[in-house]
C-alpha positions as CSV (number, residue, x, y, z in Angstrom):
1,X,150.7,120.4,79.1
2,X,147.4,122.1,80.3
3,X,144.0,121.5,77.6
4,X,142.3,124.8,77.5
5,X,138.6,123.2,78.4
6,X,136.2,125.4,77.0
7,X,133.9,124.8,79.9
8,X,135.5,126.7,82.5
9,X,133.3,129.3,80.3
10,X,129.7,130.0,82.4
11,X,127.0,128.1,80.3
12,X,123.3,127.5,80.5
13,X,123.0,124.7,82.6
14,X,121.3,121.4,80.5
15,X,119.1,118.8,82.5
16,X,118.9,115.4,80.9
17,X,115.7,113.7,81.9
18,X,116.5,110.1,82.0
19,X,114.6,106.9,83.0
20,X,116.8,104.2,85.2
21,X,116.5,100.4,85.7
22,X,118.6,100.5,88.8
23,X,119.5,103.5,91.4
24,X,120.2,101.6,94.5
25,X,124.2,100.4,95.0
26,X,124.4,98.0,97.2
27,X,128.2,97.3,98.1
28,X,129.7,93.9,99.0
29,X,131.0,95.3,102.0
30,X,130.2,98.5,104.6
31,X,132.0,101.2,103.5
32,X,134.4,102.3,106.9
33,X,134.5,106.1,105.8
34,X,130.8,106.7,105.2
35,X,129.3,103.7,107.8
36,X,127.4,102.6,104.4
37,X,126.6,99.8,102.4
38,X,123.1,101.2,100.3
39,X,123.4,104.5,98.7
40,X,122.1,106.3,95.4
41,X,122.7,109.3,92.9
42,X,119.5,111.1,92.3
43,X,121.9,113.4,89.6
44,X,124.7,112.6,87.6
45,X,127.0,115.4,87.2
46,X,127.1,118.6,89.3
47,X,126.4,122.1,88.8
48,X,127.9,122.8,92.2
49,X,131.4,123.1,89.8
50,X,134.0,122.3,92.3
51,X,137.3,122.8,90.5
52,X,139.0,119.5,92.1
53,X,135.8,116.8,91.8
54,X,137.2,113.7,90.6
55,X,133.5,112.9,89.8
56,X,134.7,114.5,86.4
57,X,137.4,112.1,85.7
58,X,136.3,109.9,83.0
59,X,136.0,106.8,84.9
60,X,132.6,107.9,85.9
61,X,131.0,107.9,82.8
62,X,129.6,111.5,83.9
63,X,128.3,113.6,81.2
64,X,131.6,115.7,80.1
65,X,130.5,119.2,80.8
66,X,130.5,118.1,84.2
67,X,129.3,121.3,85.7
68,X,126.6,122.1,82.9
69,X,125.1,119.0,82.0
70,X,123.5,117.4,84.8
71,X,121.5,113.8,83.8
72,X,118.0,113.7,86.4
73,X,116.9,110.2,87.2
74,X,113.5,111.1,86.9
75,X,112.2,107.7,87.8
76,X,113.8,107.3,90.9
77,X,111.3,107.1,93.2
78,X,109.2,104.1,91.9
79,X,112.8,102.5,91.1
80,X,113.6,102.5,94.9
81,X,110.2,101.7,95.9
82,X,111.1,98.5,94.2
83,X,114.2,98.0,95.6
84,X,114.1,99.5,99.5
85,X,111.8,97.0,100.4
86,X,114.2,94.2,99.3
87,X,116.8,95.2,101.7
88,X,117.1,92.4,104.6
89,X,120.2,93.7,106.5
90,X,120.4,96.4,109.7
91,X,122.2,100.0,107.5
92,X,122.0,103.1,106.8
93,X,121.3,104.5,104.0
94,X,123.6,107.3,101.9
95,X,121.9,109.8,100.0
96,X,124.1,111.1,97.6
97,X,127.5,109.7,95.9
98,X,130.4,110.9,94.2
99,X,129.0,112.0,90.9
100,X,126.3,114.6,92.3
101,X,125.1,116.5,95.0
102,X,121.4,115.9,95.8
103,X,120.6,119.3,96.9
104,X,122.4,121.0,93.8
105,X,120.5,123.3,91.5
106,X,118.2,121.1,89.7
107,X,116.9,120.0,93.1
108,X,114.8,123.6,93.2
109,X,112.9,122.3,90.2
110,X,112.7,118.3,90.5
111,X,112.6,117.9,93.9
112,X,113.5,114.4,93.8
113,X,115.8,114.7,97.3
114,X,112.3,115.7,99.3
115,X,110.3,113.1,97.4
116,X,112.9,110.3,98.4
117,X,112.7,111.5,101.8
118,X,109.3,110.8,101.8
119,X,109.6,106.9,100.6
120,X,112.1,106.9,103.1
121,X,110.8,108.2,106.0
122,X,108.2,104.8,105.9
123,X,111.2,102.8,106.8
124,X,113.1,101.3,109.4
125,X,116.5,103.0,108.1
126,X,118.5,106.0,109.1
127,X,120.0,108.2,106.8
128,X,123.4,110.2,106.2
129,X,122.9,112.9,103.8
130,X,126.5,115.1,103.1
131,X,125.7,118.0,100.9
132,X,127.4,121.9,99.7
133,X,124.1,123.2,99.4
134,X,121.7,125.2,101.8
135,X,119.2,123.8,99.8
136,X,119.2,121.0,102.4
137,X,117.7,123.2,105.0
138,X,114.1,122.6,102.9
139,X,113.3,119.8,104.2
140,X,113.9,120.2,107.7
141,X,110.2,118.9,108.6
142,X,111.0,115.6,106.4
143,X,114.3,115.1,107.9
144,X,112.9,115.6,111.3
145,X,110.5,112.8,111.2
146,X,113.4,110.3,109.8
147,X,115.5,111.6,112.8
148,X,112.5,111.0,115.4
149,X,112.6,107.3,114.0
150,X,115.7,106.1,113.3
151,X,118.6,109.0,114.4
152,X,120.0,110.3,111.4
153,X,123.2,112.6,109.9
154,X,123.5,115.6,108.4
155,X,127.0,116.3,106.6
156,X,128.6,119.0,105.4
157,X,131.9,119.3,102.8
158,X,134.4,122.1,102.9
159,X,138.0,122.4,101.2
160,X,138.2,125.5,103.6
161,X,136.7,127.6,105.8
162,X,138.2,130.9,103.4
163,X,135.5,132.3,101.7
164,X,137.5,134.1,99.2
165,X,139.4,130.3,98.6
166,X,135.9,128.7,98.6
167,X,134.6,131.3,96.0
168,X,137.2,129.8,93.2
169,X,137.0,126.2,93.7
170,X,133.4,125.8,95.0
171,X,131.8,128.4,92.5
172,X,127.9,127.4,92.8
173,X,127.8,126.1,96.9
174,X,126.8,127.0,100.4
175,X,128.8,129.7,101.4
176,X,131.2,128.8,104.5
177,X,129.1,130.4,106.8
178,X,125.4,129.0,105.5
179,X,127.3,125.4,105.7
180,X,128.2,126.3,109.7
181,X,125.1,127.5,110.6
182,X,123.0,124.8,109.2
183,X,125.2,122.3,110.9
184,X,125.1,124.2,114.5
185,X,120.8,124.4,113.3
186,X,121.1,120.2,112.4
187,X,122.6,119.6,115.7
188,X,120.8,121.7,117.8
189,X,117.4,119.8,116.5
190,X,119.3,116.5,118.0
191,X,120.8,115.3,114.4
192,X,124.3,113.9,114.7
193,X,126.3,116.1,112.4
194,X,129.6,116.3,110.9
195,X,131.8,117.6,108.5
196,X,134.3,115.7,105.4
197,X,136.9,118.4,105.5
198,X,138.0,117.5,101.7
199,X,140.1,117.8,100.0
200,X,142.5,120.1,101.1
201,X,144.0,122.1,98.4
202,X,147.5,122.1,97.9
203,X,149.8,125.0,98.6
204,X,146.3,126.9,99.2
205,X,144.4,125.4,102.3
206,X,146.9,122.9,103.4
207,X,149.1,125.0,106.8
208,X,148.4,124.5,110.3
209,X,147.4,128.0,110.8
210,X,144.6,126.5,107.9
211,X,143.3,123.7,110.1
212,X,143.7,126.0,113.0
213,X,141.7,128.4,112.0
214,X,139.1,126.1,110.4
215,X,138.9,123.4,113.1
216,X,138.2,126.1,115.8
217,X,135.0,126.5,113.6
218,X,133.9,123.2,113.1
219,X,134.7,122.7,117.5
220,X,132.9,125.4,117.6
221,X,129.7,124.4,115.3
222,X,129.4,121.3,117.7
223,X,130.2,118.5,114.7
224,X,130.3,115.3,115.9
225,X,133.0,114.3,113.9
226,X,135.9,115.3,111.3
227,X,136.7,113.5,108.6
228,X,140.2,114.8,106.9
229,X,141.7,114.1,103.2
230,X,144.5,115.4,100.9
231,X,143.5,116.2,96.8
232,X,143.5,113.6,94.2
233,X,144.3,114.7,90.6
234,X,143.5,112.0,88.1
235,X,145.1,112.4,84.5
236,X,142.7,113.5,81.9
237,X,139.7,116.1,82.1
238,X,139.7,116.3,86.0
239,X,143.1,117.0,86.3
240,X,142.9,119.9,83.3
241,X,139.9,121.6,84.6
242,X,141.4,121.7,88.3
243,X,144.9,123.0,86.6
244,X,142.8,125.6,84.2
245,X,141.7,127.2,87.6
246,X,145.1,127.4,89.1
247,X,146.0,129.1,86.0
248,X,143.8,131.8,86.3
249,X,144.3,132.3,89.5
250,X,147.3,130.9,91.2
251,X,149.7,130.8,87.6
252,X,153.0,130.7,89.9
253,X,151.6,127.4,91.7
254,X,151.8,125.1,88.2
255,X,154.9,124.1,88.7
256,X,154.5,122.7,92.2
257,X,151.9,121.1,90.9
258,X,153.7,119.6,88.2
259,X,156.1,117.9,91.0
260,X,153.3,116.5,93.3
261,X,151.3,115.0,91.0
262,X,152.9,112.7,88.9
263,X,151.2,111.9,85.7
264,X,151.0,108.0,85.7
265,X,149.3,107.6,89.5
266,X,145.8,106.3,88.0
267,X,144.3,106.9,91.5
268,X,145.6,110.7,91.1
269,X,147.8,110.4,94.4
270,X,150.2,113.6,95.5
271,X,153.9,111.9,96.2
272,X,153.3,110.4,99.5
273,X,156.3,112.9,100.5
274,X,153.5,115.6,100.1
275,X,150.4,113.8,101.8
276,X,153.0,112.8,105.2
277,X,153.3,116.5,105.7
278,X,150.0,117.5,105.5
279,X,148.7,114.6,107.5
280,X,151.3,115.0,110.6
281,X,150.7,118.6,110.6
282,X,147.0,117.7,110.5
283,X,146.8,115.1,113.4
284,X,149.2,117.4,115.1
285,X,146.5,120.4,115.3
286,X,143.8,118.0,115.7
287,X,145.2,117.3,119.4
288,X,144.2,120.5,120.5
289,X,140.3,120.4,119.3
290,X,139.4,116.6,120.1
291,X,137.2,116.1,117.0
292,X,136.9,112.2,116.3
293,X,138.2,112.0,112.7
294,X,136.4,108.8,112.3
295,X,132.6,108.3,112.5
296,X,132.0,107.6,116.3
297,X,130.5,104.0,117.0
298,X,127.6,105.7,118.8
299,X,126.4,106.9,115.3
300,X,126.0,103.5,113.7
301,X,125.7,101.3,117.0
302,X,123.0,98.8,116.5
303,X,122.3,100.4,113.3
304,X,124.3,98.2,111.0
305,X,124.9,94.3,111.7
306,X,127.2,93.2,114.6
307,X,130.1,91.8,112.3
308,X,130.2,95.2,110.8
309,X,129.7,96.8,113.6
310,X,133.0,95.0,114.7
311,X,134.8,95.7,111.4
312,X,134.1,99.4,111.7
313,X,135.4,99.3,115.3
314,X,138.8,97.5,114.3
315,X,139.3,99.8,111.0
316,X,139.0,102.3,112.8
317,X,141.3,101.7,115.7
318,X,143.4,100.8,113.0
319,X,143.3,104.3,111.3
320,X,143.6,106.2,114.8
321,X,147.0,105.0,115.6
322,X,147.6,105.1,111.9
323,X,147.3,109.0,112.5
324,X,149.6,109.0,115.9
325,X,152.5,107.3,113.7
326,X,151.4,103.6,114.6
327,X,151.3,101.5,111.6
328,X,149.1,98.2,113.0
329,X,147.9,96.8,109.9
330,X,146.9,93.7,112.4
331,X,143.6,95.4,113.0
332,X,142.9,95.8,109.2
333,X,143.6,92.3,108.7
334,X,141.2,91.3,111.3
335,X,138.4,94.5,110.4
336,X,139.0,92.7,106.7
337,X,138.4,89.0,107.8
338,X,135.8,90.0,109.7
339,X,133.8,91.7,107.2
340,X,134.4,88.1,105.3
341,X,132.8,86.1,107.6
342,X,130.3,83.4,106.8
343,X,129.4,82.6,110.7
344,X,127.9,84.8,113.0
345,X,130.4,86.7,115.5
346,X,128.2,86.4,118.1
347,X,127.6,82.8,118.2
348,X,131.8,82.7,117.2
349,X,131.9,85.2,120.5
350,X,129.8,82.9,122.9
351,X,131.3,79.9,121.8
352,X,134.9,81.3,122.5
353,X,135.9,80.5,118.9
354,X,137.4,84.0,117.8
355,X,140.6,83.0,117.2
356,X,139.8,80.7,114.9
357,X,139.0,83.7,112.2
358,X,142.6,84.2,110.7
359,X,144.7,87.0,112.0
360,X,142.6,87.3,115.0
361,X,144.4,86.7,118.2
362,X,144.1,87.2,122.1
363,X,144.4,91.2,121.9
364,X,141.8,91.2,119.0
365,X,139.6,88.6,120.4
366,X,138.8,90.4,123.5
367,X,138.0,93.8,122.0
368,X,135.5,91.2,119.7
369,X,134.1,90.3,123.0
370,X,133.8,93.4,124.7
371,X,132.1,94.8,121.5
372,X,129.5,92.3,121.4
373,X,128.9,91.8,125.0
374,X,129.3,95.1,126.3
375,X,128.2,96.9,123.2
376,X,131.3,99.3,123.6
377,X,135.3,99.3,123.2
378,X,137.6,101.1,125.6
379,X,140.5,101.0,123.7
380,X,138.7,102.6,120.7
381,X,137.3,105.1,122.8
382,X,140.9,106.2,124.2
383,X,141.7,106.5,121.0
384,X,139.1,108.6,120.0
């Protein structure tokens, strides 16, 4: 049964100004989507509205009118300034997260994005911004200075390249064509660019003629890389909001919904039925257009530390055969261990003791090697 959520309604929008003790998440590990350990909301909640954000799933502790009240960290400059300088380890930074777009509306009057830019740009870190809004294109000088120092990315996400589909579930964004011309501007200026082609809607964006059509225009904005995921719905208000949409405007798709998405998946999975299909058809277009869908290791060479550098490298080799049918969880054992690791791989490299680190053996060990000697993998890069 569908809630009828009263805030599908249009509201004035309600910024809560709060004070924070703590914006900078460090994670235990890098994250092998984003390249990432340190990141940061500057806004909690998101008036960009996207129908399917699971930021609104209450896990999140967002604010519940997701879309209309947005909470602004209005300290978070002299928070970070407190925090950046404590950082020891080679990274790059994420601005943004999951629960807020840093270049959504409130950004016109806070200006907090640009201000963090400017702490930033003092520092030895490059940056990956991914963003909906064209609001981004503001500080171009900023982000140019960062880029000088340390190369940088500039990220753009898109459930489709429709704009009559991106009308309905991205209500307050970029428009498809804004989003592809700032990406072609971004990369033109020397930024590495790329695009998180997420998530695709079900039974709406999800055909090959769909990722025909839209990864001829990502090819053809010069994106460095693709990065390609199917829709979680998680039980509760994310999953009624989303279905509220449908309702008004695809009614005879709640039933297939009903069959995907099974109600007691916590993460909010389709049937894996469903995400086989879309992924094989997916990879099967891909072929054609020779977009990495991983984040190349030239982005984040020498820019993280070398044992995550390696770990990125063997996840990722790991996911590109995942994505030609070739299920070698051996490298995600090893990317895992890795990551783990107490020693340093490249005293473990010199000293010919790689195989000592569990589930690494002669295959696995020489990539290791090639990595840290040669700075490069030819396997990976075949792959890629």
């Amino acid at each position: 049964m569908i809630k009828n959520l009263k805030n599908l309604k249009p509201k004035m929008p309600e910024y809560i100004e709060k004070n924070i003790k703590q914006a900078l998440i460090k994670g235990k590990y890098t994250d092998s989507f984003f390249i990432s350990k340190y990141r940061f909301n500057i806004y909690r909640g998101c008036q960009n509205s996207c129908a399917y954000c699971d930021g609104r799933a209450e896990g999140y502790y967002t604010p519940k009118d997701f879309g209309n009240q947005i909470e602004v960290k209005i300290n978070i400059i002299d928070v970070l300034k407190k925090e950046i300088p404590k950082i020891k380890e080679k990274g790059i930074i994420f601005v943004g997260g999951g629960v807020g777009d840093s270049y959504q509306k409130p950004e016109e009057k806070y200006q907090l994005a640009r201000q963090v830019l400017q702490f930033l740009k003092d520092y030895n870190f490059p940056i990956h911004i991914l963003t909906k809004s064209a609001l981004v294109e503001r500080d171009f000088d900023i982000l140019q200075q960062i880029n000088d120092k340390n190369k940088s990315t500039i990220s753009f996400s898109f459930c489709s390249n429709n704009q009559k589909i991106v009308d309905i579930f991205e209500p307050n964004c970029a428009s498809v064509k804004e989003r592809f011309y700032l990406l072609e501007k971004f990369k033109k200026n020397n930024f590495y660019t790329g695009i998180m082609y997420m998530p695709v809607i079900p039974f709406i964006c999800d055909k090959k003629e769909d990722f025909n059509s839209f990864l001829k225009d990502a090819k053809n904005s010069g994106v460095d890389f693709v990065i390609f995921s199917g829709m979680t719905l998680k039980t509760g208000i994310q999953k009624d909001y989303f279905l509220n949409v449908i309702k008004n405007n695809y009614p005879n798709l709640l039933d297939d919904y009903d069959k995907i998405y099974p109600s007691d998946n916590k993460y909010g999975a389709a049937n894996s039925k469903y995400y086989t299909k879309i992924y094989t058809d997916y990879y099967e277009v891909l072929k054609e257009y020779k977009i990495p869908s991983v984040i190349p290791h030239y982005i984040y060479k020498d820019k993280i530390e070398m044992k995550d550098e390696v770990a990125m490298i063997l996840f990722h080799i790991y996911q590109l055969l995942k994505s030609r049918g070739e299920d070698k969880k051996v490298y995600e054992f090893a990317a895992w261990n890795i990551l783990k690791l107490e020693e340093d791989i490249i005293t473990l490299t010199k000293e010919n003791k790689l195989q000592t680190i569990k589930g690494i053996g002669t295959v696995i060990s020489g990539i290791i090697k090639e990595i840290v000697e040669k700075r490069r993998c030819n396997y990976y890069e075949k792959l890629l």
